[in-house]
Coordinates of C-alpha atoms (C1' of nucleotides) in Angstrom, one line a residue:
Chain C
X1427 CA 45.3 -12.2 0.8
X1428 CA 42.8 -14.5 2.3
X1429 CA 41.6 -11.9 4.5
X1430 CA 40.1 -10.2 1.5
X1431 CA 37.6 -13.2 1.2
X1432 CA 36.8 -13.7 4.7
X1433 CA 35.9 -10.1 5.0
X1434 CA 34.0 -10.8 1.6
X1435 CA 32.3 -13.4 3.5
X1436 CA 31.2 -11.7 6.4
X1437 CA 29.9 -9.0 4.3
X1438 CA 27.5 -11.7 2.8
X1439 CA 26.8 -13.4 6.5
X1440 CA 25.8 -10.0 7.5
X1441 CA 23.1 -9.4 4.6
X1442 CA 22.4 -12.8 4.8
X1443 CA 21.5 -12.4 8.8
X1444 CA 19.9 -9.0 7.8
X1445 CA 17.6 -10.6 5.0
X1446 CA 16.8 -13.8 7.3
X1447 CA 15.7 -11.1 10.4
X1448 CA 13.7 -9.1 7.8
X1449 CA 11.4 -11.8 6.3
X1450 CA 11.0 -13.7 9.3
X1451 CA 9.5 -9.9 11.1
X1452 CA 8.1 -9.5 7.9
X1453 CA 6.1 -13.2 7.3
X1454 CA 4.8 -12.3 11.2
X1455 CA 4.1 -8.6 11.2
X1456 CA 4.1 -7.7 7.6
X1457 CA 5.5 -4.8 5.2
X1458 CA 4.6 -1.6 7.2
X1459 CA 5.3 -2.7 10.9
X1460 CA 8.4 -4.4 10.0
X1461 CA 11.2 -1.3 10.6
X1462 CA 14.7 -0.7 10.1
X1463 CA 14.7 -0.4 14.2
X1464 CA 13.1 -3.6 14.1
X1465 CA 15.4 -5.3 11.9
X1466 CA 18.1 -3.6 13.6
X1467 CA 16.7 -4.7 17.4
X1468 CA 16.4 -8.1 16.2
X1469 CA 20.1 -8.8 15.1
X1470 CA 21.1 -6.8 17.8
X1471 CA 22.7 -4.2 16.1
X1472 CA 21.9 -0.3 15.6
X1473 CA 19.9 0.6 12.9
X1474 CA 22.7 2.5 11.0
X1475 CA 24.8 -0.6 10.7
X1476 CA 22.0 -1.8 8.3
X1477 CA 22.5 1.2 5.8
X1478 CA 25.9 -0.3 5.6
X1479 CA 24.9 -3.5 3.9
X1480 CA 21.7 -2.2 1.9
X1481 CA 20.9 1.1 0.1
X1482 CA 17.2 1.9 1.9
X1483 CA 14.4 -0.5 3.1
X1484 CA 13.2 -0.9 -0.6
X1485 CA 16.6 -2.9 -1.5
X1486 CA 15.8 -5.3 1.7
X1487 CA 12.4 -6.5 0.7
X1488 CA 13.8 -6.2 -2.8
X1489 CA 15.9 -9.0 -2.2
X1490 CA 12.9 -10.6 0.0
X1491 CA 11.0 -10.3 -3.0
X1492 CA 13.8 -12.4 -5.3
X1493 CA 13.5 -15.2 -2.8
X1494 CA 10.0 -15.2 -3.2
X1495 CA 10.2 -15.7 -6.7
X1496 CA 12.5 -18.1 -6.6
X1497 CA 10.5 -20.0 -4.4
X1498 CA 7.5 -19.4 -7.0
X1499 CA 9.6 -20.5 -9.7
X1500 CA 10.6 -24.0 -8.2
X1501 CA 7.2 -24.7 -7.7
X1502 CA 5.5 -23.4 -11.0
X1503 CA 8.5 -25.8 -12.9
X1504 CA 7.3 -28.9 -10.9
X1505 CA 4.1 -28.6 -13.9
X1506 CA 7.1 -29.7 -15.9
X1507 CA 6.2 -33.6 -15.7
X1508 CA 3.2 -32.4 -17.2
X1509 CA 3.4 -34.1 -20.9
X1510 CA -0.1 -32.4 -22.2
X1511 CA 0.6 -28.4 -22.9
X1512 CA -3.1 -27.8 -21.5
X1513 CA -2.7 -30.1 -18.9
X1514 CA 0.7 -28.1 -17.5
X1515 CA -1.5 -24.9 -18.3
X1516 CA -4.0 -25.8 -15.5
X1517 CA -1.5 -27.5 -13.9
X1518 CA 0.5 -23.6 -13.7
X1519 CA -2.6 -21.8 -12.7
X1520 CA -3.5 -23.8 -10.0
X1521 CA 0.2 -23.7 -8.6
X1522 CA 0.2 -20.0 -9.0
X1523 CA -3.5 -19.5 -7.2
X1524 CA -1.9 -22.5 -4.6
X1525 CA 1.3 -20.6 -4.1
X1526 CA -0.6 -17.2 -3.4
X1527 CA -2.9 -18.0 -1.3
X1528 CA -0.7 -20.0 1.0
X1529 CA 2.1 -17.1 1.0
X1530 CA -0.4 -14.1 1.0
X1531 CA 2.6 -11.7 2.1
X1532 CA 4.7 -12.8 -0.2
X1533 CA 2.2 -13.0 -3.2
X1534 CA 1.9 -9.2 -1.8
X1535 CA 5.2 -8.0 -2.2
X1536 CA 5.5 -10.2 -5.6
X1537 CA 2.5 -8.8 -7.5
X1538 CA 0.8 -6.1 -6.0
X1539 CA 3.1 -3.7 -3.3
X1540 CA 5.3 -0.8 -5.3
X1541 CA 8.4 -1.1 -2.5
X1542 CA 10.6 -3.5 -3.7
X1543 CA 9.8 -2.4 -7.4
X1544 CA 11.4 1.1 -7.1
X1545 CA 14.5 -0.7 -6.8
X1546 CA 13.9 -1.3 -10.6
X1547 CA 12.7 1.6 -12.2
X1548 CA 14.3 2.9 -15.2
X1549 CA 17.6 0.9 -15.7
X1550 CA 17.4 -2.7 -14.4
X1551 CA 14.5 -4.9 -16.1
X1552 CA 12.2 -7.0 -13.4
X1553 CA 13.9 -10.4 -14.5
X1554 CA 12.2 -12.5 -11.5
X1555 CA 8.8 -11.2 -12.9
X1556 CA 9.9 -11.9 -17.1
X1557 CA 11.2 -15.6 -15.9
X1558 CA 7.9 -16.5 -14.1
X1559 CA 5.7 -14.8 -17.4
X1560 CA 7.9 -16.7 -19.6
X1561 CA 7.4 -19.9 -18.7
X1562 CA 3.6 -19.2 -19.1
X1563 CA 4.4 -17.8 -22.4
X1564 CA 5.9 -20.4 -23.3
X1565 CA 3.2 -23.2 -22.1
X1566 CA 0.8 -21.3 -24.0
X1567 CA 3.1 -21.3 -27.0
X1568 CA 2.6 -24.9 -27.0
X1569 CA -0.8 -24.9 -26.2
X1570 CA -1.3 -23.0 -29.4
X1571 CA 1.1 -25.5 -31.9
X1572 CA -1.0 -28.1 -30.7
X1573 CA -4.1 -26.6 -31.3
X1574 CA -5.2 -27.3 -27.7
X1575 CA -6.7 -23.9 -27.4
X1576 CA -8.4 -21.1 -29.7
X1577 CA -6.4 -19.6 -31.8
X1578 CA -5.3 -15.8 -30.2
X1579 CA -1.9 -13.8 -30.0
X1580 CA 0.1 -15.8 -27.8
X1581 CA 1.1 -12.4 -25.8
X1582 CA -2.4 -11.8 -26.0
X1583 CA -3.3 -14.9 -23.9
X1584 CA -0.7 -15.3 -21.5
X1585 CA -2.1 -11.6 -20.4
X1586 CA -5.0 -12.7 -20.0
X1587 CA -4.1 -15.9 -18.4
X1588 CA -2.0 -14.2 -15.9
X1589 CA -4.4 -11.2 -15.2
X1590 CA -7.4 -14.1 -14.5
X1591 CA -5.5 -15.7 -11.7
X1592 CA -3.9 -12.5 -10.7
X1593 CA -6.9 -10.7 -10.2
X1594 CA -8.9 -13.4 -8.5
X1595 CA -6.0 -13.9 -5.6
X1596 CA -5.5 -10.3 -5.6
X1597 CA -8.9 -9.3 -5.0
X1598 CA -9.2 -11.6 -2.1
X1599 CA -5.4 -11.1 -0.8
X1600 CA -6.7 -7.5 -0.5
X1601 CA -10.0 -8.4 0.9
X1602 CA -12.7 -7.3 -1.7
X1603 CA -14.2 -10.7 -1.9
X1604 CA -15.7 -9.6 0.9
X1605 CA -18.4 -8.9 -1.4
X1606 CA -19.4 -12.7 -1.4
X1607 CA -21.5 -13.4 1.5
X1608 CA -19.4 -16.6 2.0
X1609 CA -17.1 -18.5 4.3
X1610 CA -13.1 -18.4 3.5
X1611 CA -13.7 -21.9 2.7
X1612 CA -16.4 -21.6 0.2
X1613 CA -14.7 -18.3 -1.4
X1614 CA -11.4 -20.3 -1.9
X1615 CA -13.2 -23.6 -3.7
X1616 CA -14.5 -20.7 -6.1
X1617 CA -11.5 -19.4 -6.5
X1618 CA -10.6 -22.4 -7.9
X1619 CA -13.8 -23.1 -10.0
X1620 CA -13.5 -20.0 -11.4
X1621 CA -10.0 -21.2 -12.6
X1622 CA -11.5 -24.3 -14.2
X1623 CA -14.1 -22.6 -15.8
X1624 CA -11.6 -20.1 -17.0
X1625 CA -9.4 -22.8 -18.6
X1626 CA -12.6 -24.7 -19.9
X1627 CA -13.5 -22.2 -22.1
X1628 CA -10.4 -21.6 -23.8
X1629 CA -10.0 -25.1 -24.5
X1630 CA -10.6 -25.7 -28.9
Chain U
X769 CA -33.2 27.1 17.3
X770 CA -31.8 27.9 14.0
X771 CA -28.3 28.0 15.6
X772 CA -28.0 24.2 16.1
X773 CA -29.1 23.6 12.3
X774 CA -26.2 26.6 11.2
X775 CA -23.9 24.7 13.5
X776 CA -24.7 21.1 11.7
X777 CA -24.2 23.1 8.1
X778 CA -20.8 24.3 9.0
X779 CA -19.2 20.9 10.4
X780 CA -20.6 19.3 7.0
X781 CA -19.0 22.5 5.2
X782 CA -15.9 21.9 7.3
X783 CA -15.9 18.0 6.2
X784 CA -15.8 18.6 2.7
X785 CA -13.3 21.7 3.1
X786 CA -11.1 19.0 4.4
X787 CA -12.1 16.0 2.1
X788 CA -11.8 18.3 -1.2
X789 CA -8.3 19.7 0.0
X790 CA -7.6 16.1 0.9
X791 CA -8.4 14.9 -3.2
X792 CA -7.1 17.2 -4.2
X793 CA -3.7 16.2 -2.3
X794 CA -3.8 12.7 -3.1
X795 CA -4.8 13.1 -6.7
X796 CA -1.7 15.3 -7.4
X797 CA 0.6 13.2 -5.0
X798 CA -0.8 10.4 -4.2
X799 CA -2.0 8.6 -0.7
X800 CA 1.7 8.4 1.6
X801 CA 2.4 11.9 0.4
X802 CA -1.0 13.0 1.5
X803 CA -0.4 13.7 5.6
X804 CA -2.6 15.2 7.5
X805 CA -0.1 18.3 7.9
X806 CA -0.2 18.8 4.2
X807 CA -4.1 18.8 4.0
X808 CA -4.0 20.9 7.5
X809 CA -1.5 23.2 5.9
X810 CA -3.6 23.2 3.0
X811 CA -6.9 24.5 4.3
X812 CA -4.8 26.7 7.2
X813 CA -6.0 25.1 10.2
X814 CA -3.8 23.0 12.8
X815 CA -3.3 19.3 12.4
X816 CA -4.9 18.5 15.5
X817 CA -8.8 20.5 13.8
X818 CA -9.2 18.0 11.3
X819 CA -9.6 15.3 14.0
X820 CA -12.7 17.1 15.7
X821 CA -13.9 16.2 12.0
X822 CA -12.3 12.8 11.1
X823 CA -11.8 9.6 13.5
X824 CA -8.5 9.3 11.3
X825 CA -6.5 9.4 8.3
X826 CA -8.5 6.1 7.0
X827 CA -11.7 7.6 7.1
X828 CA -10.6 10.6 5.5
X829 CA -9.8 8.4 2.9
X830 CA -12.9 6.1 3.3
X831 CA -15.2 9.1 2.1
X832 CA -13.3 9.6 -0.9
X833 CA -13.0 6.1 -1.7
X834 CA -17.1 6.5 -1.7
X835 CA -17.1 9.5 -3.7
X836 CA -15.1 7.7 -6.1
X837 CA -17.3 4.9 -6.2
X838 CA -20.1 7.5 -6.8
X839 CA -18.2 8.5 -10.1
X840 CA -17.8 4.8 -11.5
X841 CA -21.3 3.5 -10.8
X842 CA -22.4 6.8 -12.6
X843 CA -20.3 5.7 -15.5
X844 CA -21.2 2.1 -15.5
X845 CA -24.8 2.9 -15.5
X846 CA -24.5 4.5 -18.4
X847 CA -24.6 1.3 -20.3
X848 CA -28.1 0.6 -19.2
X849 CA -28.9 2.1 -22.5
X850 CA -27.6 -0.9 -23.9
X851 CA -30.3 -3.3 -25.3
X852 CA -28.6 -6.9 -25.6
X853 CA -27.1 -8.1 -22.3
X854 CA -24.3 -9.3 -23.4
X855 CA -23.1 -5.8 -25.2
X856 CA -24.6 -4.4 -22.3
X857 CA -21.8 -6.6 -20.1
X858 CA -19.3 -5.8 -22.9
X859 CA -19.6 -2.0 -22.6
X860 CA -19.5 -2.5 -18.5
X861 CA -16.4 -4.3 -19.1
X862 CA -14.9 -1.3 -21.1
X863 CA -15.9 1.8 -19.3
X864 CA -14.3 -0.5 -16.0
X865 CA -11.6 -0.7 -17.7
X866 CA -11.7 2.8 -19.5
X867 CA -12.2 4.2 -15.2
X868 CA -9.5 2.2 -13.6
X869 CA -7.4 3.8 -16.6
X870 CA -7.9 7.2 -16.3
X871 CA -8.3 7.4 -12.5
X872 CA -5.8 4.9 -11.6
X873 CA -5.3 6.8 -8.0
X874 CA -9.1 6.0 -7.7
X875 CA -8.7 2.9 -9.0
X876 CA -6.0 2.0 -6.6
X877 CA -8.0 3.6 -3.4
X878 CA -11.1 1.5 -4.2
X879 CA -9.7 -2.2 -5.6
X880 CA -6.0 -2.4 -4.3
X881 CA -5.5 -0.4 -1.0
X882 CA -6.0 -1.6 2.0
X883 CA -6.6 1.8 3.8
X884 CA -9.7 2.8 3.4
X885 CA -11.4 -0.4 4.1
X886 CA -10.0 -0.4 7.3
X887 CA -12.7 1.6 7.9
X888 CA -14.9 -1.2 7.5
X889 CA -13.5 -4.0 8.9
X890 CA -16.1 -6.2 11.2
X891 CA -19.5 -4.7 11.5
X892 CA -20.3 -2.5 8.4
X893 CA -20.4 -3.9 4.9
X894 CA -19.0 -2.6 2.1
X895 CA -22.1 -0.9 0.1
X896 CA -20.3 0.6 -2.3
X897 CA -18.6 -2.1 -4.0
X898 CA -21.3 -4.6 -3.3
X899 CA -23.5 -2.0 -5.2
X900 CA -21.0 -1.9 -8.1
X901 CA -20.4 -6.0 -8.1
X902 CA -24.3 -6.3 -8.2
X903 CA -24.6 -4.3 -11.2
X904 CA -22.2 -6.9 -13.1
X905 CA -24.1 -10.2 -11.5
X906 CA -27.5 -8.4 -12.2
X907 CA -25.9 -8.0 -16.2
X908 CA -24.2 -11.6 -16.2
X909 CA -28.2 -12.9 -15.2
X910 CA -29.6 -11.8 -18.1
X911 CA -27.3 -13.1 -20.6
X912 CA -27.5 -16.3 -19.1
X913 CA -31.5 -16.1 -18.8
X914 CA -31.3 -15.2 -22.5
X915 CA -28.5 -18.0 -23.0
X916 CA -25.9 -15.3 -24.7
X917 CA -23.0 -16.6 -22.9
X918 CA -22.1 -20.6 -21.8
X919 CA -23.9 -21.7 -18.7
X920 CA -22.2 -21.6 -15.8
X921 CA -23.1 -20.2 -11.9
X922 CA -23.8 -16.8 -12.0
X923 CA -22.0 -15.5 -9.5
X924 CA -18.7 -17.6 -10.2
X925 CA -19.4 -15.9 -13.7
X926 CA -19.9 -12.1 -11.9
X927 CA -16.1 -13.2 -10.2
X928 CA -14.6 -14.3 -12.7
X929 CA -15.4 -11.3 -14.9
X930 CA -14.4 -8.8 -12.4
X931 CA -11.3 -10.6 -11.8
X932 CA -10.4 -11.1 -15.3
X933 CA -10.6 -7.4 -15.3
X934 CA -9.3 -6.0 -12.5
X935 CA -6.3 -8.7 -12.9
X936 CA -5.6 -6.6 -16.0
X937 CA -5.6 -3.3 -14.8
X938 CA -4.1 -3.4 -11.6
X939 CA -1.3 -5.6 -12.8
X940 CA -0.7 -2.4 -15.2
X941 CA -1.6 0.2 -12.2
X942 CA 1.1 -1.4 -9.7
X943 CA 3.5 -1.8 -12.8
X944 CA 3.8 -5.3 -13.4
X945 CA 2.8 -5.4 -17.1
X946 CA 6.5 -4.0 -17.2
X947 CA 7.8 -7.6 -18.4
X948 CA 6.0 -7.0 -21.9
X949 CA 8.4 -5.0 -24.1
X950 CA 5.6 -2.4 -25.2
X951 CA 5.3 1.3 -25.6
X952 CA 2.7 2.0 -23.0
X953 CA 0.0 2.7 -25.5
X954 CA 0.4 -0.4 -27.7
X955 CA 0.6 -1.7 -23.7
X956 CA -3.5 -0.1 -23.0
X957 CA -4.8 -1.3 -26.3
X958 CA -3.4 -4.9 -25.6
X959 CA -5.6 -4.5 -22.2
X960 CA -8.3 -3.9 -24.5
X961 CA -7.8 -6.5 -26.8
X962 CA -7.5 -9.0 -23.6
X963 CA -11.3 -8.1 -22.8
X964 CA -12.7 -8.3 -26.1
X965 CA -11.0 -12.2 -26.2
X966 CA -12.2 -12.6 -22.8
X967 CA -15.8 -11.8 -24.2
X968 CA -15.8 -13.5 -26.9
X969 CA -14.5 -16.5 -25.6
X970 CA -17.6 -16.1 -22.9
X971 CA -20.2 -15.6 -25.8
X972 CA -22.3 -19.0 -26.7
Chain J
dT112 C1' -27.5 42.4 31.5
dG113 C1' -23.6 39.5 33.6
dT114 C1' -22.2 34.8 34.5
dT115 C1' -21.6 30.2 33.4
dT116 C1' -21.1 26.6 30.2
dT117 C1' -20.1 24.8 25.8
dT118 C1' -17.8 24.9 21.5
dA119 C1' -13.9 25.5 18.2
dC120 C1' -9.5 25.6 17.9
dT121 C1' -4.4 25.0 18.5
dA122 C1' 0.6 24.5 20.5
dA123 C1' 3.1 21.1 22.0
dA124 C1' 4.1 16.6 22.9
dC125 C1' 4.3 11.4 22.2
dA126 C1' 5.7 7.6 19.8
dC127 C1' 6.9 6.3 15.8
dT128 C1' 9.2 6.2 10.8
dG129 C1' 13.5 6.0 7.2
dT130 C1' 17.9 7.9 6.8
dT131 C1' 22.4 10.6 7.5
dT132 C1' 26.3 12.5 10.0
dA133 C1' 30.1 12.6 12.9
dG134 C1' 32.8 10.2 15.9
dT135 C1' 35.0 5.9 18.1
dA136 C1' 37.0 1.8 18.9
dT137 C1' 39.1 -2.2 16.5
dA138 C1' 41.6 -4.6 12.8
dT139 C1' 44.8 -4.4 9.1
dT140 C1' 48.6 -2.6 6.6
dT141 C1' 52.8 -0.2 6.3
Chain Z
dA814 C1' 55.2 1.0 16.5
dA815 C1' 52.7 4.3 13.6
dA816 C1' 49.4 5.1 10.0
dT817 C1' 45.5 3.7 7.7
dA818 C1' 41.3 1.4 6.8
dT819 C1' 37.2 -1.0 8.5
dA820 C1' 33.0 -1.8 11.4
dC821 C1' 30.1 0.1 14.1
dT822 C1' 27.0 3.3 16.7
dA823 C1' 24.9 7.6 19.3
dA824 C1' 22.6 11.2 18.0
dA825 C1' 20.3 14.0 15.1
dC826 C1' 17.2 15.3 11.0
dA827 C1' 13.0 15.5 8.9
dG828 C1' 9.1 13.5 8.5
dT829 C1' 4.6 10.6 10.0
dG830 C1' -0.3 9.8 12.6
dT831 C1' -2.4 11.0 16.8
dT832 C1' -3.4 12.9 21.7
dT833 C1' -3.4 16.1 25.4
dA834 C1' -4.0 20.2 27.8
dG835 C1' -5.1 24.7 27.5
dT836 C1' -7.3 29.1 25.4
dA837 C1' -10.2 32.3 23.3
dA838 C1' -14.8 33.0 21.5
dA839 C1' -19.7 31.9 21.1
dA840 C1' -24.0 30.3 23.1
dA841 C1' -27.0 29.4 27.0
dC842 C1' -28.7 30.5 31.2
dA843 C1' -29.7 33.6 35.2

DNA sequence: TGTTTTTACTAAACACTGTTTAGTATATTT
DNA sequence: AAATATACTAAACAGTGTTTAGTAAAAACA
């Protein structure tokens, strides 16, 4: 029964064609003005078809949001030539603030929108979010064998770590930098400097 | 012409008819589930009233985005009491934290929402977190002036403290801090103990 | 006072949204 | 060839923010 597996196929062309539609509208347009109509207008189909190949809206930008990560995670592991723990530290966060500030959508729908995360709650685990943390985790793990930073509970500091970069990209993904009486140039090297200061200080 | 002054006191007492029922609405249910039928239903008048009243939805939303900034600086200004600057940025750090906490709806409405600074956008400035942020930067001076914490540029300082903080809460607001496996208060005491690090780490 | 103008309000509509239901062709299996 | 299963859609449901046109009541004017 090969037709089993070409209808198997198809199925996966079609989310595949329905995923592609989606970012590409919502890359342009973003979260809110990116509708199932839309979606549905720009494959050419009608917009009940969709809710034959996903569950809701949620599980679209779900999946959006996996890609994402992945996309995160290939870059992040680059810091992997790194030899020096504190060396791939910085060389993480400045990735991370990199990554977000050239995908601003997606750092969006990664990190700060609830949509695709109700997909999650109470069952599955958010294993796109653990893998990325981890790896941090674990550079910091290292950072701390080797003495290369002060001494703190490793959790403790990959928080921390994490919440620094997060909150700076954050706050100026969501425009409250606006505070700063400063170009987008400007605000973005201090982005950065605040980074390096950051990691300055928790060097030993 | 007493009639014109009556006139003026009843659109303001109309206003906050509609901005209390609004709250109200939106601290029980939060912003989407918040329409303007729901408040109109709320305060029995038609949909259509509240706009002799509001431009929109946003600014609906903007006012109470100020009154909630009204509520924080009042807190944060509580620490003014505090003699040593660098306590005094210590205990502005906590009752931050201690607001975004236990107002997270607030919290999200002034630092992650794009809604209600919408409102904003090209022209007006926005006071009321400029007001708050200068609070910190004022604080972050006078340690430096008194050489409490390691030199650096005061206003990289001001950002990088805010950001450290806000990365922490509104990582734990939007759910993210989901990929520690902690009960959630063990979860808000580790915020905690992030800060204090952060501070002493900042501390000459 | 009576007439005109202004004000306060609303029913209904417009243009959207995510989602579901019922029905129809087409493809596959029996 | 007949029965079944699959893929798809038109239309509807229940909601959203917002606008328009029209109506009573209040205020101003004569």
């Amino acid at each position: 029964m090969a037709i089993k597996e070409r209808k198997e196929r198809e199925k996966q062309d079609m989310r595949n064609l329905i995923i592609e539609s989606a970012t590409q509208l919502f890359l342009k347009h973003g979260y809110d003005k990116t509708s199932i109509r839309n979606i549905a207008d720009d494959i050419e189909y009608s917009p009940a078809t969709i809710y034959l190949y996903f569950k809701d809206k949620d599980e679209i930008f779900y999946v959006i949001h996996e890609n994402a990560f992945e996309l995160l995670n290939k870059e992040l592991r680059k810091n992997e030539a790194i030899e020096n723990a504190f060396d791939r530290l910085g060389g993480i966060g400045r990735t991370y603030m990199k990554f977000a500030l050239e995908n601003p959508d997606y750092y969006d729908l990664m990190f700060i929108m609830r949509a695709p995360l109700s997909q999650i709650k109470s069952e599955q685990k958010w294993e796109a979010g653990e893998c990325a943390f981890g790896y941090v985790t674990e550079t910091i793990g290292a950072c701390l064998e080797q003495k290369l930073i002060k001494p703190a509970d490793k959790f403790l500091l990959a928080m921390s770590v994490w919440s620094f970069v997060h909150g700076l990209v954050s706050l100026y993904v969501r425009e409250r930098m606006c505070v700063f009486p400063l170009s987008d140039d400007l605000l973005r090297d201090m982005l950065y400097s605040s980074l390096e200061n950051y990691l300055s200080i928790l060097k030993t």
